[in-house]
Amino acid sequence: MLGMKTRKRSAMLLLSAVMSISLFGCSTGNSTTGNAGQAAGEGSTATASAETTKPAGGKLVLYSAGPQKLADNIISGFTAKTGIEVEMFQGTTGKILARMEAEKSNPVADVVILASLPSAQALKADGLTLPYPDAENADKLNKDWSDADGNYFSSSASALGIVYNTKLVSTPPTSWAELATPAWKDVVNIPDPTLSGSALDFITGYLSVNGDKGWDLLDSYKANGVAMAGANQEALDPVITGAKSIVAAGVDYMAYSSKAKGEPLDIVYPEEGTVISPRPAAILKSSQNVENAKAFIDYLLSDEAQKLVADAYLIPGREDIEATNRANLKDIPQLKVDWNWMSEHGDETAARFSETFK
Amino acid sequence: MKPVVVDNNRIFRRVGVILALFLLTISIGVPLLLIFWQSVYPDGQWDWMAPIRTITGQHLSGVLLNSVWLGICVVAVTTLLALPLAWMMAKTRMGQHRWVDVILMIPFMTPPYIGSMGWILFMQKGGYLQQWVPSAASWSELFFSFWGMVLIMSLHLFPFLYLLLRDAIIRIGGNLEEAGAVHGGRAGYRFRRIILPLLLSSYGMGIMLVFVKTIAEFGTPATFGRRIGYYVMTSEIHKYISSWPIDFGKATSLASVLLSVCLVMWYMQSAMSRKFTYRLVGGKGQRSKRYSLRGGAGWLCGLYLALLLILSVGIPYFSIIAASTMKLRGAGLSFDNLTLDHYRELLSWGSVSMKAIGNSLGLSLAASTVAVIIGTGLALAIGKSSSFMQRVIDLFSLLPNTVPGIVMVVGLILFWNSPWMPFTLYNSYGMVVLTYVVLFLPYTVQYVKSSFTQIDGTLFQAGQVFGGRPLYILRRILLPLIIPGMLAGWMMTFTIATRELVGSLLILPPSMQTSATYIFAQFEQGQVSLGMAMAVVTVGMTVLMLLGIEVLNSKRKWNAS
């Protein structure tokens, strides 16, 4: 039995070594056979090149909350400009925070981009951010969304509105309260604020303006069968397919980009005003590549990157850049929200909201 | 009066047990202990009451009951689905259709959240079913309920129980039943007094794992459960780990409750297996009689199989494929809405998606191979769970299956990423393989154990009597008898590893994606069609691979049972 064990163990080591060496070869081989008509041309080197060549610029690790296409575009623009290779982890705000928590003792991320301002305020409060007051163009950013000492910069934002299926809805509701009327019974989704940073920003923002009376609206939503439905995309998809008619507090960039694709969607911003949810980027104090991280923030606030932001149907963080494919900040009726109140009451609001809507 | 060889064997076994314990402590025990440490020692001070407070507060007892009730119902329904099928495939001519096995693995290869999405798209208001049959609106109401969730989860998990039961029935063979028949036992009596007791040990193991998988499942509760407002432990744990604010302490407290439930289950199961373990694979040749199905019975069996395949594969995959070939999600089912663009985009060479597929295949191959080797060693060390130590190993090797994946993964990260580690595996390829191995070890252990416990010790004694050296005995007696179990474990691990999601989301190095995380990212990004296309491609590839193995395997002698 012992002989067997030791043999097993050595065999295991050998096997795993052989496996990991040979795998790349056979996995690419497999995938070529797996799809007919694929020419295995010059691509075979492309898979391995990223790991082997170290550019002069070094590297940067970025943790970014969606949208993915925008993040991809920004990274390739940044690499083209500086030669710095970017490794990106893409996920929701919650996933990124969880990952950072797990990596507490050995942090790897240099820069994080989140989709909720209070989360970034919490990072700053915990002393995890590295201030970068001399960031280029930081003076052109919207003051309400970024930190005066340069701990975080909101390079983009989305507004929350009422997203509706144009096949099912001919006259969209014009106010938040209207969604609680019988006409909209059981056909409305709302994103889960514990998953979606922007939905949390909307709910806390609404409450920061209306105080405890704001809960009356949310309670009447519940009574009217409004369903809490996961993160933004999960809330939106049933509306696209027609299982539901409306998303309350839906992020607008998703609505605009789906609409551009030809999906039967549109969005209205209620008259009494809505909340804008900024997407802050921050350099982490634990960063091993501070210079690269600073260069990345500079790039994020540059004209080039801000144009990419606008192309992704988001509101550019800089006030001097206009979007052409969506409603601009000045056209969106806003609630006078209190960000400090919001970051203090985020947790309890999210908890009470999920209790209400369970 | 025992020969020396046996004493040697005993020493070897003891060393094996110690080795196994050491391995498991490092890979599973310590990471989990670190989690508990975090839950009672937050912010540098002891707080023993934290887990207790978490459980008693916040209405979590209801959530716990929800989990357990769901587990019980899924066990009941999987039994109803798997038992008749296992009997058919073991005892009748239908068993010659090996392809059925591979098809039946498909539900298991499908990421649970994709399968649930398929059902949701099919059954929801304005879904595919209603686009065909507008009058089916009332079904939708019925389906979006607790029993709909039980059905989806059972259809996802039954192949697992089926494989275990089928192998056990085959091992029982015909002799014992014939003996019963000779002595005048009727079919029902024979089933009750011969087959059932002999099946119980495998069945117990199977339902325990089904139960545990159900209460540790995250995909279906996250998609379907949320829709119907049915919340379970995993969704709560996941909430504390993946949504703001993060609270590992609460998550680990909940995980410990889940763990306790599973330990109780495990204890009951191991007590039952010990009582009902029989030596079935002896030195005598086996004749297994296969019924040829004629007339009504044949039709009935065929119909049953067809229905099962339609429910477990047909409907979800109709939805998945339909969703992956739609130009516009809002335009519904129509021929002018068909497109293969998503596949074209997905399979363009050198794209992110192609790299993700390569990563998935590579990682799964590595992980399943390592897991089978270690798992077989562990199963042999556990043996018949006779000593206390062996039961401890048994428990340890099952732990990853009883702890929700996400908790296990966080434990692993805490361990391999801690400042006092001389080297860090975290954020490397090796870490991913290690995680998969740890997560899926229980499958191999269970499969191999289930085939090993039924081997009669006299076989080894016979080998020794005829002068066989331990290695020779291993090669010529033990291995041939447990290889089917090893293979089943390997296949199981491979298929689950290709679709593992929750752990991968947390553990993959930045910039690295597997097909499952790619799919998930597409759902998050609103590219549902692209995600579904990826699901079709990944599952399709896995099926082809398993079919290949099945073909090779059926040419082998040891399958002639």
CSV table of C-alpha atoms in Angstrom, one decimal, chain B residues 184-378:
chain,number,residue,atom,x,y,z
B,184,GLY,CA,-40.2,-18.9,-5.0
B,185,GLY,CA,-39.9,-15.2,-4.3
B,186,ARG,CA,-42.2,-13.1,-6.5
B,187,ALA,CA,-40.8,-10.1,-8.4
B,188,GLY,CA,-42.1,-7.5,-5.8
B,189,TYR,CA,-40.8,-9.6,-2.9
B,190,ARG,CA,-37.4,-10.1,-4.6
B,191,PHE,CA,-37.1,-6.4,-5.1
B,192,ARG,CA,-38.0,-5.6,-1.6
B,193,ARG,CA,-35.9,-8.3,0.1
B,194,ILE,CA,-32.9,-8.6,-2.2
B,195,ILE,CA,-32.4,-5.6,-4.5
B,196,LEU,CA,-33.4,-2.9,-2.1
B,197,PRO,CA,-31.2,-3.8,0.8
B,198,LEU,CA,-28.3,-4.2,-1.6
B,199,LEU,CA,-28.9,-0.9,-3.2
B,200,LEU,CA,-29.3,1.0,0.0
B,201,SER,CA,-25.6,1.8,0.5
B,202,SER,CA,-25.2,3.3,-2.9
B,203,TYR,CA,-28.5,5.0,-2.7
B,204,GLY,CA,-27.7,6.5,0.6
B,205,MET,CA,-24.5,7.9,-0.7
B,206,GLY,CA,-26.3,9.2,-3.8
B,207,ILE,CA,-29.1,10.9,-2.0
B,208,MET,CA,-26.8,12.4,0.5
B,209,LEU,CA,-24.8,14.0,-2.3
B,210,VAL,CA,-28.0,15.1,-4.1
B,211,PHE,CA,-29.3,16.6,-0.9
B,212,VAL,CA,-26.0,18.4,-0.2
B,213,LYS,CA,-25.7,19.6,-3.8
B,214,THR,CA,-29.2,21.0,-3.6
B,215,ILE,CA,-28.7,23.0,-0.5
B,216,ALA,CA,-25.3,24.1,-1.7
B,217,GLU,CA,-26.5,25.0,-5.2
B,218,PHE,CA,-26.4,28.6,-6.1
B,219,GLY,CA,-27.3,29.0,-9.7
B,220,THR,CA,-30.9,28.0,-9.7
B,221,PRO,CA,-31.9,29.9,-6.5
B,222,ALA,CA,-30.1,32.9,-7.8
B,223,THR,CA,-32.1,32.9,-11.1
B,224,PHE,CA,-35.3,31.0,-10.5
B,225,GLY,CA,-35.6,31.2,-6.8
B,226,ARG,CA,-35.3,35.0,-6.8
B,227,ARG,CA,-38.2,35.2,-9.3
B,228,ILE,CA,-40.5,33.3,-7.1
B,229,GLY,CA,-39.2,34.8,-3.9
B,230,TYR,CA,-37.9,31.5,-2.4
B,231,TYR,CA,-34.7,32.3,-0.6
B,232,VAL,CA,-32.3,29.7,0.6
B,233,MET,CA,-29.0,29.6,2.6
B,234,THR,CA,-26.7,29.8,-0.4
B,235,SER,CA,-28.4,32.9,-1.8
B,236,GLU,CA,-28.0,34.5,1.7
B,237,ILE,CA,-24.4,33.5,2.0
B,238,HIS,CA,-23.7,34.7,-1.5
B,239,LYS,CA,-25.4,38.0,-0.6
B,240,TYR,CA,-23.0,38.6,2.3
B,241,ILE,CA,-20.0,37.8,0.1
B,242,SER,CA,-20.8,39.4,-3.2
B,243,SER,CA,-22.9,42.4,-2.4
B,244,TRP,CA,-22.2,45.6,-0.6
B,245,PRO,CA,-21.6,45.6,2.3
B,246,ILE,CA,-19.4,42.5,2.4
B,247,ASP,CA,-19.6,40.5,5.6
B,248,PHE,CA,-17.5,37.3,5.6
B,249,GLY,CA,-18.3,36.8,9.3
B,250,LYS,CA,-22.0,36.5,8.7
B,251,ALA,CA,-21.4,34.4,5.6
B,252,THR,CA,-19.1,32.0,7.4
B,253,SER,CA,-21.6,31.8,10.3
B,254,LEU,CA,-24.3,30.7,7.9
B,255,ALA,CA,-21.9,28.3,6.2
B,256,SER,CA,-21.2,26.7,9.5
B,257,VAL,CA,-24.9,26.0,10.0
B,258,LEU,CA,-25.1,24.6,6.5
B,259,LEU,CA,-22.2,22.5,7.4
B,260,SER,CA,-23.8,21.2,10.5
B,261,VAL,CA,-26.9,20.1,8.6
B,262,CYS,CA,-24.7,18.3,6.1
B,263,LEU,CA,-22.7,16.6,8.8
B,264,VAL,CA,-25.9,15.2,10.3
B,265,MET,CA,-26.9,14.0,6.9
B,266,TRP,CA,-23.5,12.4,6.5
B,267,TYR,CA,-23.6,10.7,9.8
B,268,MET,CA,-27.0,9.2,9.0
B,269,GLN,CA,-25.8,8.1,5.6
B,270,SER,CA,-22.6,6.5,6.9
B,271,ALA,CA,-24.5,4.7,9.6
B,272,MET,CA,-26.9,3.4,7.0
B,273,SER,CA,-24.1,2.3,4.6
B,274,ARG,CA,-22.3,0.5,7.4
B,275,LYS,CA,-25.4,-1.4,8.2
B,276,PHE,CA,-26.1,-2.3,4.6
B,277,THR,CA,-22.7,-2.9,3.1
B,278,TYR,CA,-22.5,-6.3,1.4
B,279,ARG,CA,-19.7,-8.1,-0.4
B,280,LEU,CA,-21.1,-8.4,-3.9
B,281,VAL,CA,-18.1,-8.6,-6.2
B,282,GLY,CA,-16.6,-12.0,-5.2
B,283,GLY,CA,-14.6,-14.5,-7.0
B,284,LYS,CA,-17.5,-16.2,-8.7
B,285,GLY,CA,-18.3,-15.2,-12.2
B,286,GLN,CA,-21.3,-13.0,-12.7
B,287,ARG,CA,-24.1,-13.7,-15.0
B,288,SER,CA,-26.4,-10.7,-15.5
B,289,LYS,CA,-29.7,-11.4,-17.1
B,290,ARG,CA,-31.1,-8.7,-19.3
B,291,TYR,CA,-34.7,-8.6,-20.0
B,292,SER,CA,-35.7,-8.2,-23.6
B,293,LEU,CA,-38.5,-5.7,-23.7
B,294,ARG,CA,-41.4,-6.6,-25.9
B,295,GLY,CA,-44.8,-5.1,-26.4
B,296,GLY,CA,-46.3,-2.8,-23.8
B,297,ALA,CA,-43.5,-2.9,-21.3
B,298,GLY,CA,-41.0,-1.9,-24.0
B,299,TRP,CA,-43.2,0.9,-25.2
B,300,LEU,CA,-43.6,2.1,-21.6
B,301,CYS,CA,-39.8,2.1,-21.0
B,302,GLY,CA,-39.2,3.9,-24.2
B,303,LEU,CA,-41.8,6.5,-23.5
B,304,TYR,CA,-40.4,7.1,-20.0
B,305,LEU,CA,-36.9,7.6,-21.4
B,306,ALA,CA,-38.2,9.9,-24.1
B,307,LEU,CA,-40.1,12.0,-21.7
B,308,LEU,CA,-37.1,12.3,-19.4
B,309,LEU,CA,-34.9,13.3,-22.2
B,310,ILE,CA,-37.4,15.9,-23.4
B,311,LEU,CA,-37.7,17.4,-19.9
B,312,SER,CA,-34.0,17.3,-18.9
B,313,VAL,CA,-32.4,18.1,-22.2
B,314,GLY,CA,-35.0,19.0,-24.9
B,315,ILE,CA,-36.8,22.0,-23.3
B,316,PRO,CA,-33.8,23.8,-21.7
B,317,TYR,CA,-31.7,23.3,-24.8
B,318,PHE,CA,-34.4,24.4,-27.1
B,319,SER,CA,-34.5,27.7,-25.2
B,320,ILE,CA,-30.7,27.9,-25.0
B,321,ILE,CA,-30.2,27.3,-28.7
B,322,ALA,CA,-33.1,29.6,-29.6
B,323,ALA,CA,-31.7,32.4,-27.5
B,324,SER,CA,-28.3,31.9,-29.0
B,325,THR,CA,-29.5,32.3,-32.6
B,326,MET,CA,-31.7,35.4,-32.2
B,327,LYS,CA,-30.9,38.6,-33.9
B,328,LEU,CA,-33.0,40.6,-31.5
B,329,ARG,CA,-34.1,39.3,-28.1
B,330,GLY,CA,-37.3,41.3,-28.3
B,331,ALA,CA,-38.5,40.0,-31.6
B,332,GLY,CA,-39.3,36.4,-30.4
B,333,LEU,CA,-39.3,33.2,-32.3
B,334,SER,CA,-39.4,33.7,-36.1
B,335,PHE,CA,-37.3,32.6,-39.0
B,336,ASP,CA,-36.3,36.1,-40.0
B,337,ASN,CA,-34.9,36.6,-36.5
B,338,LEU,CA,-32.4,33.8,-36.9
B,339,THR,CA,-28.7,34.5,-37.1
B,340,LEU,CA,-25.5,32.6,-36.5
B,341,ASP,CA,-23.6,35.9,-35.9
B,342,HIS,CA,-23.1,35.2,-32.3
B,343,TYR,CA,-21.4,31.9,-33.0
B,344,ARG,CA,-19.2,33.6,-35.6
B,345,GLU,CA,-18.2,36.2,-33.1
B,346,LEU,CA,-17.7,33.6,-30.4
B,347,LEU,CA,-15.5,31.3,-32.5
B,348,SER,CA,-13.4,34.0,-34.2
B,349,TRP,CA,-9.8,32.9,-33.7
B,350,GLY,CA,-7.8,34.5,-30.9
B,351,SER,CA,-10.9,36.1,-29.4
B,352,VAL,CA,-11.5,36.3,-25.7
B,353,SER,CA,-14.1,33.6,-25.9
B,354,MET,CA,-11.7,31.2,-27.7
B,355,LYS,CA,-9.1,31.7,-25.0
B,356,ALA,CA,-11.8,31.1,-22.4
B,357,ILE,CA,-12.7,27.8,-24.0
B,358,GLY,CA,-9.1,26.8,-24.1
B,359,ASN,CA,-8.7,27.7,-20.4
B,360,SER,CA,-11.7,25.7,-19.4
B,361,LEU,CA,-10.6,22.6,-21.2
B,362,GLY,CA,-7.1,22.8,-19.9
B,363,LEU,CA,-8.1,23.5,-16.3
B,364,SER,CA,-10.7,20.8,-16.3
B,365,LEU,CA,-8.4,18.1,-17.7
B,366,ALA,CA,-5.7,19.0,-15.2
B,367,ALA,CA,-8.0,19.2,-12.2
B,368,SER,CA,-10.0,16.0,-13.0
B,369,THR,CA,-6.8,14.0,-13.5
B,370,VAL,CA,-5.2,15.1,-10.3
B,371,ALA,CA,-8.5,14.7,-8.5
B,372,VAL,CA,-8.9,11.1,-9.7
B,373,ILE,CA,-5.4,10.2,-8.5
B,374,ILE,CA,-5.8,11.7,-5.1
B,375,GLY,CA,-9.4,10.7,-4.7
B,376,THR,CA,-8.7,7.1,-5.5
B,377,GLY,CA,-5.9,7.1,-2.9
B,378,LEU,CA,-8.2,8.6,-0.3
